[in-house]
JSON list of C-alpha atoms in Angstrom, two decimals:
[
{"chain": "A", "resi": 1, "resn": "VAL", "atom": "CA", "xyz": [-104.40, -115.90, 78.13]},
{"chain": "A", "resi": 2, "resn": "PHE", "atom": "CA", "xyz": [-102.64, -111.85, 79.26]},
{"chain": "A", "resi": 3, "resn": "GLY", "atom": "CA", "xyz": [-104.63, -112.74, 82.63]},
{"chain": "A", "resi": 4, "resn": "LEU", "atom": "CA", "xyz": [-104.37, -116.16, 83.74]},
{"chain": "A", "resi": 5, "resn": "SER", "atom": "CA", "xyz": [-100.40, -115.57, 82.40]},
{"chain": "A", "resi": 6, "resn": "SER", "atom": "CA", "xyz": [-99.87, -112.47, 84.41]},
{"chain": "A", "resi": 7, "resn": "VAL", "atom": "CA", "xyz": [-101.69, -114.79, 87.76]},
{"chain": "A", "resi": 8, "resn": "ALA", "atom": "CA", "xyz": [-99.41, -117.11, 87.00]},
{"chain": "A", "resi": 9, "resn": "GLN", "atom": "CA", "xyz": [-96.31, -115.01, 86.89]},
{"chain": "A", "resi": 10, "resn": "VAL", "atom": "CA", "xyz": [-96.22, -113.03, 90.05]},
{"chain": "A", "resi": 11, "resn": "VAL", "atom": "CA", "xyz": [-97.42, -116.37, 92.01]},
{"chain": "A", "resi": 12, "resn": "LEU", "atom": "CA", "xyz": [-94.79, -118.66, 90.23]},
{"chain": "A", "resi": 13, "resn": "GLY", "atom": "CA", "xyz": [-92.50, -116.05, 90.67]},
{"chain": "A", "resi": 14, "resn": "GLY", "atom": "CA", "xyz": [-92.42, -115.15, 94.31]},
{"chain": "A", "resi": 15, "resn": "GLY", "atom": "CA", "xyz": [-93.26, -111.29, 93.90]},
{"chain": "A", "resi": 16, "resn": "ARG", "atom": "CA", "xyz": [-90.09, -111.22, 91.76]},
{"chain": "A", "resi": 17, "resn": "PHE", "atom": "CA", "xyz": [-91.86, -110.98, 88.18]},
{"chain": "A", "resi": 18, "resn": "GLY", "atom": "CA", "xyz": [-94.91, -108.67, 89.43]},
{"chain": "A", "resi": 19, "resn": "GLN", "atom": "CA", "xyz": [-97.31, -107.62, 92.17]},
{"chain": "A", "resi": 20, "resn": "TYR", "atom": "CA", "xyz": [-100.72, -107.20, 92.31]},
{"chain": "A", "resi": 21, "resn": "ILE", "atom": "CA", "xyz": [-100.86, -104.49, 90.10]},
{"chain": "A", "resi": 22, "resn": "SER", "atom": "CA", "xyz": [-99.34, -106.65, 87.27]},
{"chain": "A", "resi": 23, "resn": "ILE", "atom": "CA", "xyz": [-102.35, -109.08, 87.81]},
{"chain": "A", "resi": 24, "resn": "ASN", "atom": "CA", "xyz": [-104.68, -106.09, 87.20]},
{"chain": "A", "resi": 25, "resn": "LEU", "atom": "CA", "xyz": [-103.32, -105.07, 84.23]},
{"chain": "A", "resi": 26, "resn": "GLY", "atom": "CA", "xyz": [-102.43, -107.89, 82.62]},
{"chain": "A", "resi": 27, "resn": "PHE", "atom": "CA", "xyz": [-107.01, -108.31, 83.07]},
{"chain": "A", "resi": 28, "resn": "GLY", "atom": "CA", "xyz": [-107.38, -105.26, 81.62]},
{"chain": "A", "resi": 29, "resn": "ILE", "atom": "CA", "xyz": [-105.21, -105.05, 78.80]},
{"chain": "A", "resi": 30, "resn": "GLY", "atom": "CA", "xyz": [-106.45, -108.80, 77.48]},
{"chain": "A", "resi": 31, "resn": "VAL", "atom": "CA", "xyz": [-110.37, -107.15, 77.89]},
{"chain": "A", "resi": 32, "resn": "THR", "atom": "CA", "xyz": [-109.05, -104.15, 75.29]},
{"chain": "A", "resi": 33, "resn": "LEU", "atom": "CA", "xyz": [-107.88, -106.58, 73.22]},
{"chain": "A", "resi": 34, "resn": "GLY", "atom": "CA", "xyz": [-110.78, -108.75, 73.19]},
{"chain": "A", "resi": 35, "resn": "ILE", "atom": "CA", "xyz": [-112.42, -105.72, 72.35]},
{"chain": "A", "resi": 36, "resn": "HIS", "atom": "CA", "xyz": [-110.63, -105.32, 69.11]},
{"chain": "A", "resi": 37, "resn": "ALA", "atom": "CA", "xyz": [-111.03, -108.86, 67.82]},
{"chain": "A", "resi": 38, "resn": "ALA", "atom": "CA", "xyz": [-114.46, -109.37, 68.66]},
{"chain": "A", "resi": 39, "resn": "GLY", "atom": "CA", "xyz": [-116.01, -105.75, 68.47]},
{"chain": "A", "resi": 40, "resn": "GLY", "atom": "CA", "xyz": [-116.90, -106.27, 64.79]},
{"chain": "A", "resi": 41, "resn": "ILE", "atom": "CA", "xyz": [-118.06, -109.87, 64.83]},
{"chain": "A", "resi": 42, "resn": "SER", "atom": "CA", "xyz": [-120.02, -110.16, 67.56]},
{"chain": "A", "resi": 43, "resn": "GLY", "atom": "CA", "xyz": [-120.37, -107.08, 69.14]},
{"chain": "A", "resi": 44, "resn": "ALA", "atom": "CA", "xyz": [-117.93, -108.30, 71.94]},
{"chain": "A", "resi": 45, "resn": "HIS", "atom": "CA", "xyz": [-119.27, -110.57, 74.01]},
{"chain": "A", "resi": 46, "resn": "LEU", "atom": "CA", "xyz": [-116.85, -111.54, 76.37]},
{"chain": "A", "resi": 47, "resn": "ASN", "atom": "CA", "xyz": [-119.08, -112.20, 79.75]},
{"chain": "A", "resi": 48, "resn": "ALA", "atom": "CA", "xyz": [-121.37, -115.10, 79.42]},
{"chain": "A", "resi": 49, "resn": "ALA", "atom": "CA", "xyz": [-123.35, -113.18, 82.45]},
{"chain": "A", "resi": 50, "resn": "ILE", "atom": "CA", "xyz": [-123.86, -109.26, 80.12]},
{"chain": "A", "resi": 51, "resn": "THR", "atom": "CA", "xyz": [-124.73, -111.68, 77.09]},
{"chain": "A", "resi": 52, "resn": "LEU", "atom": "CA", "xyz": [-127.20, -112.94, 78.71]},
{"chain": "A", "resi": 53, "resn": "THR", "atom": "CA", "xyz": [-128.18, -110.19, 81.08]},
{"chain": "A", "resi": 54, "resn": "HIS", "atom": "CA", "xyz": [-128.58, -108.29, 76.96]},
{"chain": "A", "resi": 55, "resn": "CYS", "atom": "CA", "xyz": [-130.78, -110.91, 75.90]},
{"chain": "A", "resi": 56, "resn": "LEU", "atom": "CA", "xyz": [-133.32, -110.70, 78.94]},
{"chain": "A", "resi": 57, "resn": "LEU", "atom": "CA", "xyz": [-133.39, -107.04, 77.88]},
{"chain": "A", "resi": 58, "resn": "GLY", "atom": "CA", "xyz": [-134.37, -108.14, 74.24]},
{"chain": "A", "resi": 59, "resn": "ASN", "atom": "CA", "xyz": [-131.17, -106.64, 73.01]},
{"chain": "A", "resi": 60, "resn": "LEU", "atom": "CA", "xyz": [-130.12, -110.02, 71.66]},
{"chain": "A", "resi": 61, "resn": "PRO", "atom": "CA", "xyz": [-131.98, -112.62, 70.00]},
{"chain": "A", "resi": 62, "resn": "TRP", "atom": "CA", "xyz": [-132.06, -115.44, 71.84]},
{"chain": "A", "resi": 63, "resn": "LYS", "atom": "CA", "xyz": [-131.32, -118.01, 69.06]},
{"chain": "A", "resi": 64, "resn": "LYS", "atom": "CA", "xyz": [-127.50, -116.49, 69.33]},
{"chain": "A", "resi": 65, "resn": "LEU", "atom": "CA", "xyz": [-126.92, -117.00, 73.21]},
{"chain": "A", "resi": 66, "resn": "PRO", "atom": "CA", "xyz": [-125.56, -120.91, 72.76]},
{"chain": "A", "resi": 67, "resn": "ALA", "atom": "CA", "xyz": [-123.44, -119.55, 70.26]},
{"chain": "A", "resi": 68, "resn": "TYR", "atom": "CA", "xyz": [-121.85, -117.38, 72.47]},
{"chain": "A", "resi": 69, "resn": "LEU", "atom": "CA", "xyz": [-121.46, -119.43, 75.27]},
{"chain": "A", "resi": 70, "resn": "ALA", "atom": "CA", "xyz": [-120.18, -121.92, 73.30]},
{"chain": "A", "resi": 71, "resn": "GLY", "atom": "CA", "xyz": [-116.86, -119.39, 72.33]},
{"chain": "A", "resi": 72, "resn": "GLN", "atom": "CA", "xyz": [-116.78, -117.55, 75.70]},
{"chain": "A", "resi": 73, "resn": "PHE", "atom": "CA", "xyz": [-116.22, -121.19, 77.45]},
{"chain": "A", "resi": 74, "resn": "LEU", "atom": "CA", "xyz": [-114.37, -122.29, 75.02]},
{"chain": "A", "resi": 75, "resn": "GLY", "atom": "CA", "xyz": [-111.85, -119.61, 74.72]},
{"chain": "A", "resi": 76, "resn": "SER", "atom": "CA", "xyz": [-111.72, -119.68, 78.32]},
{"chain": "A", "resi": 77, "resn": "PHE", "atom": "CA", "xyz": [-110.76, -122.81, 78.30]},
{"chain": "A", "resi": 78, "resn": "MET", "atom": "CA", "xyz": [-108.07, -122.63, 75.75]},
{"chain": "A", "resi": 79, "resn": "ALA", "atom": "CA", "xyz": [-106.64, -119.79, 77.81]},
{"chain": "A", "resi": 80, "resn": "ALA", "atom": "CA", "xyz": [-106.30, -121.99, 80.66]},
{"chain": "A", "resi": 81, "resn": "ALA", "atom": "CA", "xyz": [-104.75, -124.56, 79.00]},
{"chain": "A", "resi": 82, "resn": "THR", "atom": "CA", "xyz": [-102.10, -122.60, 77.00]},
{"chain": "A", "resi": 83, "resn": "VAL", "atom": "CA", "xyz": [-100.86, -120.65, 80.04]},
{"chain": "A", "resi": 84, "resn": "PHE", "atom": "CA", "xyz": [-100.76, -124.25, 82.09]},
{"chain": "A", "resi": 85, "resn": "SER", "atom": "CA", "xyz": [-98.27, -125.78, 79.11]},
{"chain": "A", "resi": 86, "resn": "LEU", "atom": "CA", "xyz": [-96.93, -122.25, 78.94]},
{"chain": "A", "resi": 87, "resn": "TYR", "atom": "CA", "xyz": [-95.95, -122.42, 82.82]},
{"chain": "A", "resi": 88, "resn": "TYR", "atom": "CA", "xyz": [-95.91, -126.04, 83.42]},
{"chain": "A", "resi": 89, "resn": "ASP", "atom": "CA", "xyz": [-92.48, -126.60, 84.10]},
{"chain": "A", "resi": 90, "resn": "ALA", "atom": "CA", "xyz": [-92.48, -123.63, 86.67]},
{"chain": "A", "resi": 91, "resn": "LEU", "atom": "CA", "xyz": [-95.69, -125.26, 87.90]},
{"chain": "A", "resi": 92, "resn": "CYS", "atom": "CA", "xyz": [-93.59, -128.25, 88.68]},
{"chain": "A", "resi": 93, "resn": "ASP", "atom": "CA", "xyz": [-90.82, -126.70, 90.23]},
{"chain": "A", "resi": 94, "resn": "TYR", "atom": "CA", "xyz": [-93.18, -124.40, 92.47]},
{"chain": "A", "resi": 95, "resn": "THR", "atom": "CA", "xyz": [-95.08, -127.49, 93.61]},
{"chain": "A", "resi": 96, "resn": "LYS", "atom": "CA", "xyz": [-93.14, -130.12, 93.08]},
{"chain": "A", "resi": 97, "resn": "GLY", "atom": "CA", "xyz": [-95.60, -131.69, 91.37]},
{"chain": "A", "resi": 98, "resn": "ASN", "atom": "CA", "xyz": [-98.16, -131.56, 93.83]},
{"chain": "A", "resi": 99, "resn": "PHE", "atom": "CA", "xyz": [-100.91, -129.07, 92.46]},
{"chain": "A", "resi": 100, "resn": "THR", "atom": "CA", "xyz": [-103.52, -127.95, 95.35]},
{"chain": "A", "resi": 101, "resn": "VAL", "atom": "CA", "xyz": [-106.15, -125.73, 96.03]},
{"chain": "A", "resi": 102, "resn": "THR", "atom": "CA", "xyz": [-104.91, -124.36, 98.94]},
{"chain": "A", "resi": 103, "resn": "GLY", "atom": "CA", "xyz": [-102.06, -124.78, 101.30]},
{"chain": "A", "resi": 104, "resn": "PRO", "atom": "CA", "xyz": [-98.50, -122.82, 100.76]},
{"chain": "A", "resi": 105, "resn": "THR", "atom": "CA", "xyz": [-97.76, -123.64, 97.46]},
{"chain": "A", "resi": 106, "resn": "ALA", "atom": "CA", "xyz": [-101.25, -123.94, 96.84]},
{"chain": "A", "resi": 107, "resn": "THR", "atom": "CA", "xyz": [-101.51, -122.72, 92.72]},
{"chain": "A", "resi": 108, "resn": "ALA", "atom": "CA", "xyz": [-105.88, -123.63, 92.01]},
{"chain": "A", "resi": 109, "resn": "SER", "atom": "CA", "xyz": [-105.76, -119.88, 91.70]},
{"chain": "A", "resi": 110, "resn": "ILE", "atom": "CA", "xyz": [-103.69, -118.62, 88.99]},
{"chain": "A", "resi": 111, "resn": "PHE", "atom": "CA", "xyz": [-106.48, -120.18, 87.02]},
{"chain": "A", "resi": 112, "resn": "SER", "atom": "CA", "xyz": [-109.85, -119.38, 88.95]},
{"chain": "A", "resi": 113, "resn": "THR", "atom": "CA", "xyz": [-111.06, -117.62, 91.55]},
{"chain": "A", "resi": 114, "resn": "TYR", "atom": "CA", "xyz": [-111.04, -118.38, 95.32]},
{"chain": "A", "resi": 115, "resn": "PRO", "atom": "CA", "xyz": [-112.80, -116.02, 98.38]},
{"chain": "A", "resi": 116, "resn": "ALA", "atom": "CA", "xyz": [-110.04, -115.18, 100.62]},
{"chain": "A", "resi": 117, "resn": "PRO", "atom": "CA", "xyz": [-110.15, -116.84, 104.15]},
{"chain": "A", "resi": 118, "resn": "HIS", "atom": "CA", "xyz": [-111.77, -113.95, 105.67]},
{"chain": "A", "resi": 119, "resn": "VAL", "atom": "CA", "xyz": [-114.53, -113.77, 103.44]},
{"chain": "A", "resi": 120, "resn": "SER", "atom": "CA", "xyz": [-117.90, -115.22, 104.04]},
{"chain": "A", "resi": 121, "resn": "VAL", "atom": "CA", "xyz": [-120.02, -116.79, 101.72]},
{"chain": "A", "resi": 122, "resn": "LEU", "atom": "CA", "xyz": [-122.66, -113.93, 101.51]},
{"chain": "A", "resi": 123, "resn": "GLY", "atom": "CA", "xyz": [-119.84, -111.31, 101.66]},
{"chain": "A", "resi": 124, "resn": "GLY", "atom": "CA", "xyz": [-118.15, -113.27, 98.76]},
{"chain": "A", "resi": 125, "resn": "PHE", "atom": "CA", "xyz": [-121.69, -112.87, 96.92]},
{"chain": "A", "resi": 126, "resn": "PHE", "atom": "CA", "xyz": [-122.26, -109.44, 97.49]},
{"chain": "A", "resi": 127, "resn": "THR", "atom": "CA", "xyz": [-118.33, -108.44, 96.24]},
{"chain": "A", "resi": 128, "resn": "GLU", "atom": "CA", "xyz": [-119.01, -110.22, 92.98]},
{"chain": "A", "resi": 129, "resn": "PHE", "atom": "CA", "xyz": [-122.45, -108.75, 92.83]},
{"chain": "A", "resi": 130, "resn": "MET", "atom": "CA", "xyz": [-121.19, -105.62, 93.41]},
{"chain": "A", "resi": 131, "resn": "ALA", "atom": "CA", "xyz": [-118.49, -105.13, 91.23]},
{"chain": "A", "resi": 132, "resn": "THR", "atom": "CA", "xyz": [-120.42, -106.49, 88.47]},
{"chain": "A", "resi": 133, "resn": "MET", "atom": "CA", "xyz": [-122.80, -104.65, 88.62]},
{"chain": "A", "resi": 134, "resn": "MET", "atom": "CA", "xyz": [-120.34, -101.21, 88.05]},
{"chain": "A", "resi": 135, "resn": "LEU", "atom": "CA", "xyz": [-118.95, -103.28, 85.24]},
{"chain": "A", "resi": 136, "resn": "LEU", "atom": "CA", "xyz": [-122.03, -102.70, 83.70]},
{"chain": "A", "resi": 137, "resn": "LEU", "atom": "CA", "xyz": [-122.82, -99.59, 84.36]},
{"chain": "A", "resi": 138, "resn": "GLY", "atom": "CA", "xyz": [-119.24, -98.72, 83.69]},
{"chain": "A", "resi": 139, "resn": "ILE", "atom": "CA", "xyz": [-119.81, -100.65, 80.46]},
{"chain": "A", "resi": 140, "resn": "LEU", "atom": "CA", "xyz": [-123.48, -99.12, 79.53]},
{"chain": "A", "resi": 141, "resn": "VAL", "atom": "CA", "xyz": [-121.62, -95.39, 80.42]},
{"chain": "A", "resi": 142, "resn": "ILE", "atom": "CA", "xyz": [-119.34, -95.46, 77.83]},
{"chain": "A", "resi": 143, "resn": "HIS", "atom": "CA", "xyz": [-121.08, -96.59, 74.68]},
{"chain": "A", "resi": 144, "resn": "ASP", "atom": "CA", "xyz": [-124.47, -93.43, 76.21]},
{"chain": "A", "resi": 145, "resn": "GLU", "atom": "CA", "xyz": [-123.74, -92.33, 72.93]},
{"chain": "A", "resi": 146, "resn": "LYS", "atom": "CA", "xyz": [-127.12, -90.00, 74.42]},
{"chain": "A", "resi": 147, "resn": "ASN", "atom": "CA", "xyz": [-125.38, -89.51, 77.08]},
{"chain": "A", "resi": 148, "resn": "ASN", "atom": "CA", "xyz": [-121.40, -88.02, 77.19]},
{"chain": "A", "resi": 149, "resn": "GLY", "atom": "CA", "xyz": [-120.32, -91.57, 75.96]},
{"chain": "A", "resi": 150, "resn": "ALA", "atom": "CA", "xyz": [-116.60, -91.83, 74.43]},
{"chain": "A", "resi": 151, "resn": "LEU", "atom": "CA", "xyz": [-115.53, -90.75, 71.87]},
{"chain": "A", "resi": 152, "resn": "LYS", "atom": "CA", "xyz": [-115.81, -94.01, 68.96]},
{"chain": "A", "resi": 153, "resn": "GLY", "atom": "CA", "xyz": [-112.35, -95.67, 68.86]},
{"chain": "A", "resi": 154, "resn": "THR", "atom": "CA", "xyz": [-111.56, -95.57, 72.51]},
{"chain": "A", "resi": 155, "resn": "GLN", "atom": "CA", "xyz": [-113.92, -97.15, 74.20]},
{"chain": "A", "resi": 156, "resn": "ALA", "atom": "CA", "xyz": [-112.02, -101.03, 73.52]},
{"chain": "A", "resi": 157, "resn": "LEU", "atom": "CA", "xyz": [-109.39, -98.78, 75.73]},
{"chain": "A", "resi": 158, "resn": "LEU", "atom": "CA", "xyz": [-112.12, -97.52, 77.92]},
{"chain": "A", "resi": 159, "resn": "THR", "atom": "CA", "xyz": [-113.69, -100.50, 79.31]},
{"chain": "A", "resi": 160, "resn": "GLY", "atom": "CA", "xyz": [-110.08, -102.63, 79.90]},
{"chain": "A", "resi": 161, "resn": "ILE", "atom": "CA", "xyz": [-109.82, -99.15, 81.67]},
{"chain": "A", "resi": 162, "resn": "LEU", "atom": "CA", "xyz": [-112.83, -99.85, 84.24]},
{"chain": "A", "resi": 163, "resn": "VAL", "atom": "CA", "xyz": [-111.92, -103.34, 84.22]},
{"chain": "A", "resi": 164, "resn": "LEU", "atom": "CA", "xyz": [-108.36, -102.29, 85.74]},
{"chain": "A", "resi": 165, "resn": "GLY", "atom": "CA", "xyz": [-110.54, -99.97, 87.88]},
{"chain": "A", "resi": 166, "resn": "ILE", "atom": "CA", "xyz": [-112.69, -102.78, 89.38]},
{"chain": "A", "resi": 167, "resn": "GLY", "atom": "CA", "xyz": [-109.68, -105.30, 89.87]},
{"chain": "A", "resi": 168, "resn": "MET", "atom": "CA", "xyz": [-107.83, -102.27, 92.49]},
{"chain": "A", "resi": 169, "resn": "GLY", "atom": "CA", "xyz": [-110.68, -101.02, 94.50]},
{"chain": "A", "resi": 170, "resn": "MET", "atom": "CA", "xyz": [-112.78, -104.45, 94.60]},
{"chain": "A", "resi": 171, "resn": "GLY", "atom": "CA", "xyz": [-110.25, -107.89, 94.29]},
{"chain": "A", "resi": 172, "resn": "LEU", "atom": "CA", "xyz": [-109.11, -108.48, 97.80]},
{"chain": "A", "resi": 173, "resn": "ASN", "atom": "CA", "xyz": [-112.09, -110.54, 98.79]},
{"chain": "A", "resi": 174, "resn": "THR", "atom": "CA", "xyz": [-112.38, -113.00, 96.16]},
{"chain": "A", "resi": 175, "resn": "GLY", "atom": "CA", "xyz": [-109.95, -112.09, 93.01]},
{"chain": "A", "resi": 176, "resn": "TYR", "atom": "CA", "xyz": [-113.11, -109.79, 90.60]},
{"chain": "A", "resi": 177, "resn": "ALA", "atom": "CA", "xyz": [-114.09, -113.16, 88.46]},
{"chain": "A", "resi": 178, "resn": "ILE", "atom": "CA", "xyz": [-117.44, -111.34, 87.36]},
{"chain": "A", "resi": 179, "resn": "ASN", "atom": "CA", "xyz": [-117.66, -113.42, 84.64]},
{"chain": "A", "resi": 180, "resn": "PRO", "atom": "CA", "xyz": [-118.97, -116.64, 84.59]},
{"chain": "A", "resi": 181, "resn": "SER", "atom": "CA", "xyz": [-117.62, -117.76, 81.04]},
{"chain": "A", "resi": 182, "resn": "ARG", "atom": "CA", "xyz": [-114.06, -116.22, 82.78]},
{"chain": "A", "resi": 183, "resn": "ASP", "atom": "CA", "xyz": [-114.04, -118.59, 86.29]},
{"chain": "A", "resi": 184, "resn": "LEU", "atom": "CA", "xyz": [-115.90, -122.02, 85.30]},
{"chain": "A", "resi": 185, "resn": "PRO", "atom": "CA", "xyz": [-114.35, -123.08, 82.23]},
{"chain": "A", "resi": 186, "resn": "PRO", "atom": "CA", "xyz": [-111.12, -122.16, 83.67]},
{"chain": "A", "resi": 187, "resn": "ARG", "atom": "CA", "xyz": [-111.93, -124.20, 86.85]},
{"chain": "A", "resi": 188, "resn": "ILE", "atom": "CA", "xyz": [-113.25, -127.40, 85.00]},
{"chain": "A", "resi": 189, "resn": "PHE", "atom": "CA", "xyz": [-109.97, -127.48, 83.42]},
{"chain": "A", "resi": 190, "resn": "THR", "atom": "CA", "xyz": [-107.93, -127.37, 86.42]},
{"chain": "A", "resi": 191, "resn": "ALA", "atom": "CA", "xyz": [-109.91, -130.15, 87.67]},
{"chain": "A", "resi": 192, "resn": "ILE", "atom": "CA", "xyz": [-109.02, -132.08, 84.62]},
{"chain": "A", "resi": 193, "resn": "ALA", "atom": "CA", "xyz": [-105.19, -131.28, 84.61]},
{"chain": "A", "resi": 194, "resn": "GLY", "atom": "CA", "xyz": [-104.22, -132.66, 88.21]},
{"chain": "A", "resi": 195, "resn": "TRP", "atom": "CA", "xyz": [-105.92, -130.71, 90.62]},
{"chain": "A", "resi": 196, "resn": "GLY", "atom": "CA", "xyz": [-108.83, -132.67, 91.35]},
{"chain": "A", "resi": 197, "resn": "MET", "atom": "CA", "xyz": [-112.67, -132.28, 92.71]},
{"chain": "A", "resi": 198, "resn": "ASP", "atom": "CA", "xyz": [-110.78, -129.67, 95.40]},
{"chain": "A", "resi": 199, "resn": "VAL", "atom": "CA", "xyz": [-111.69, -127.10, 92.99]},
{"chain": "A", "resi": 200, "resn": "PHE", "atom": "CA", "xyz": [-115.56, -127.45, 92.86]},
{"chain": "A", "resi": 201, "resn": "THR", "atom": "CA", "xyz": [-115.73, -127.83, 97.05]},
{"chain": "A", "resi": 202, "resn": "ALA", "atom": "CA", "xyz": [-113.22, -125.24, 97.99]},
{"chain": "A", "resi": 203, "resn": "GLY", "atom": "CA", "xyz": [-113.89, -121.85, 100.07]},
{"chain": "A", "resi": 204, "resn": "HIS", "atom": "CA", "xyz": [-117.73, -123.66, 101.30]},
{"chain": "A", "resi": 205, "resn": "HIS", "atom": "CA", "xyz": [-118.03, -124.95, 97.44]},
{"chain": "A", "resi": 206, "resn": "TRP", "atom": "CA", "xyz": [-116.92, -121.49, 95.94]},
{"chain": "A", "resi": 207, "resn": "TRP", "atom": "CA", "xyz": [-117.90, -122.19, 92.42]},
{"chain": "A", "resi": 208, "resn": "TRP", "atom": "CA", "xyz": [-120.84, -121.62, 92.59]},
{"chain": "A", "resi": 209, "resn": "ILE", "atom": "CA", "xyz": [-120.67, -118.22, 93.17]},
{"chain": "A", "resi": 210, "resn": "PRO", "atom": "CA", "xyz": [-118.72, -116.53, 89.94]},
{"chain": "A", "resi": 211, "resn": "LEU", "atom": "CA", "xyz": [-122.11, -118.00, 88.16]},
{"chain": "A", "resi": 212, "resn": "ILE", "atom": "CA", "xyz": [-124.67, -116.59, 90.01]},
{"chain": "A", "resi": 213, "resn": "ALA", "atom": "CA", "xyz": [-123.85, -113.63, 90.86]},
{"chain": "A", "resi": 214, "resn": "PRO", "atom": "CA", "xyz": [-122.45, -111.77, 87.94]},
{"chain": "A", "resi": 215, "resn": "VAL", "atom": "CA", "xyz": [-125.20, -112.43, 86.57]},
{"chain": "A", "resi": 216, "resn": "LEU", "atom": "CA", "xyz": [-127.77, -110.88, 88.91]},
{"chain": "A", "resi": 217, "resn": "GLY", "atom": "CA", "xyz": [-125.21, -108.24, 89.21]},
{"chain": "A", "resi": 218, "resn": "SER", "atom": "CA", "xyz": [-125.11, -107.20, 85.44]},
{"chain": "A", "resi": 219, "resn": "LEU", "atom": "CA", "xyz": [-129.01, -107.26, 86.18]},
{"chain": "A", "resi": 220, "resn": "ALA", "atom": "CA", "xyz": [-128.74, -104.71, 89.00]},
{"chain": "A", "resi": 221, "resn": "GLY", "atom": "CA", "xyz": [-126.28, -102.43, 86.91]},
{"chain": "A", "resi": 222, "resn": "ALA", "atom": "CA", "xyz": [-128.96, -102.25, 83.72]},
{"chain": "A", "resi": 223, "resn": "LEU", "atom": "CA", "xyz": [-131.71, -101.30, 86.02]},
{"chain": "A", "resi": 224, "resn": "VAL", "atom": "CA", "xyz": [-129.85, -98.46, 87.37]},
{"chain": "A", "resi": 225, "resn": "HIS", "atom": "CA", "xyz": [-128.13, -97.10, 84.79]},
{"chain": "A", "resi": 226, "resn": "LYS", "atom": "CA", "xyz": [-131.76, -97.24, 83.02]},
{"chain": "A", "resi": 227, "resn": "LEU", "atom": "CA", "xyz": [-133.30, -95.72, 86.85]},
{"chain": "A", "resi": 228, "resn": "PHE", "atom": "CA", "xyz": [-130.82, -92.96, 87.33]},
{"chain": "A", "resi": 229, "resn": "ILE", "atom": "CA", "xyz": [-129.64, -92.43, 83.86]},
{"chain": "A", "resi": 230, "resn": "ASP", "atom": "CA", "xyz": [-130.85, -93.10, 80.88]},
{"chain": "A", "resi": 231, "resn": "PHE", "atom": "CA", "xyz": [-135.01, -92.19, 81.99]},
{"chain": "A", "resi": 232, "resn": "HIS", "atom": "CA", "xyz": [-133.72, -88.65, 82.93]},
{"chain": "A", "resi": 233, "resn": "ASN", "atom": "CA", "xyz": [-131.44, -88.65, 79.35]},
{"chain": "A", "resi": 234, "resn": "GLN", "atom": "CA", "xyz": [-135.08, -88.84, 77.02]},
{"chain": "A", "resi": 235, "resn": "PRO", "atom": "CA", "xyz": [-135.02, -86.49, 73.87]},
{"chain": "A", "resi": 236, "resn": "ASP", "atom": "CA", "xyz": [-137.20, -83.46, 74.80]},
{"chain": "A", "resi": 237, "resn": "LEU", "atom": "CA", "xyz": [-140.25, -83.53, 72.49]},
{"chain": "A", "resi": 238, "resn": "GLU", "atom": "CA", "xyz": [-140.73, -80.42, 70.46]},
{"chain": "A", "resi": 239, "resn": "SER", "atom": "CA", "xyz": [-142.93, -77.45, 72.16]},
{"chain": "A", "resi": 240, "resn": "GLY", "atom": "CA", "xyz": [-145.83, -75.30, 69.85]},
{"chain": "A", "resi": 241, "resn": "ASN", "atom": "CA", "xyz": [-146.49, -78.29, 67.74]},
{"chain": "A", "resi": 242, "resn": "GLU", "atom": "CA", "xyz": [-149.48, -79.20, 69.20]},
{"chain": "A", "resi": 243, "resn": "LYS", "atom": "CA", "xyz": [-151.62, -79.32, 65.64]},
{"chain": "A", "resi": 244, "resn": "GLY", "atom": "CA", "xyz": [-148.54, -81.89, 64.20]},
{"chain": "A", "resi": 245, "resn": "GLN", "atom": "CA", "xyz": [-147.26, -78.83, 62.72]},
{"chain": "A", "resi": 246, "resn": "PRO", "atom": "CA", "xyz": [-144.11, -79.22, 61.51]},
{"chain": "A", "resi": 247, "resn": "VAL", "atom": "CA", "xyz": [-141.18, -77.67, 63.50]},
{"chain": "A", "resi": 248, "resn": "VAL", "atom": "CA", "xyz": [-138.97, -75.15, 61.76]},
{"chain": "A", "resi": 249, "resn": "GLU", "atom": "CA", "xyz": [-135.68, -74.35, 63.16]},
{"chain": "A", "resi": 250, "resn": "THR", "atom": "CA", "xyz": [-134.90, -70.32, 62.89]},
{"chain": "A", "resi": 251, "resn": "SER", "atom": "CA", "xyz": [-131.73, -69.00, 63.63]}
]
């Protein structure tokens, strides 16, 4: 809701009620509040790519995956419906009642991501892959208690700042979906709400890239963390205990 409404305000307000930084802040605030809301309930699984990665790595039981995905997709779909209702009058005024995916009064990008005109399919895929890799790598670093993890209670804020940073540095090409459950449900909603099937054909059938690239990027982020941080931060075995005798610390 925070993220999509910030996009709506920037687009429909013609730049008078916010700029690109407003969108970044909106999504960062939304992520922070989402983690506070769901952190103690489910571990705050807000991203389908990260949830699937945890299942593949054995950190989350597979039996929980359907419920988590259902919650993510339903929440994102309802967020799109909420923002559509909130800004319906402004949408009609801005578009004269003609909801389009492309063109001077295009509004589909309020709800889902679309590639910039200069971006190729491969370039867009690589952008989403890298942005999601940095997202998961950042999350693992923030929660890495064996390393220099964040202070207890600050993880949600720092994760929101992480999303803010990704948007500020990697949003030009694709709008940084970095989350299948953030992109597909609003796209389905716009197809139902008046934008039609163009939402699936625009950008050389762009819709599947925010589904696949974030999953692969999330797995790559976990691999980078394991190879370059976690493997080098294992606890040292106590020396001088070759016979299995307990080691006594002295001061």
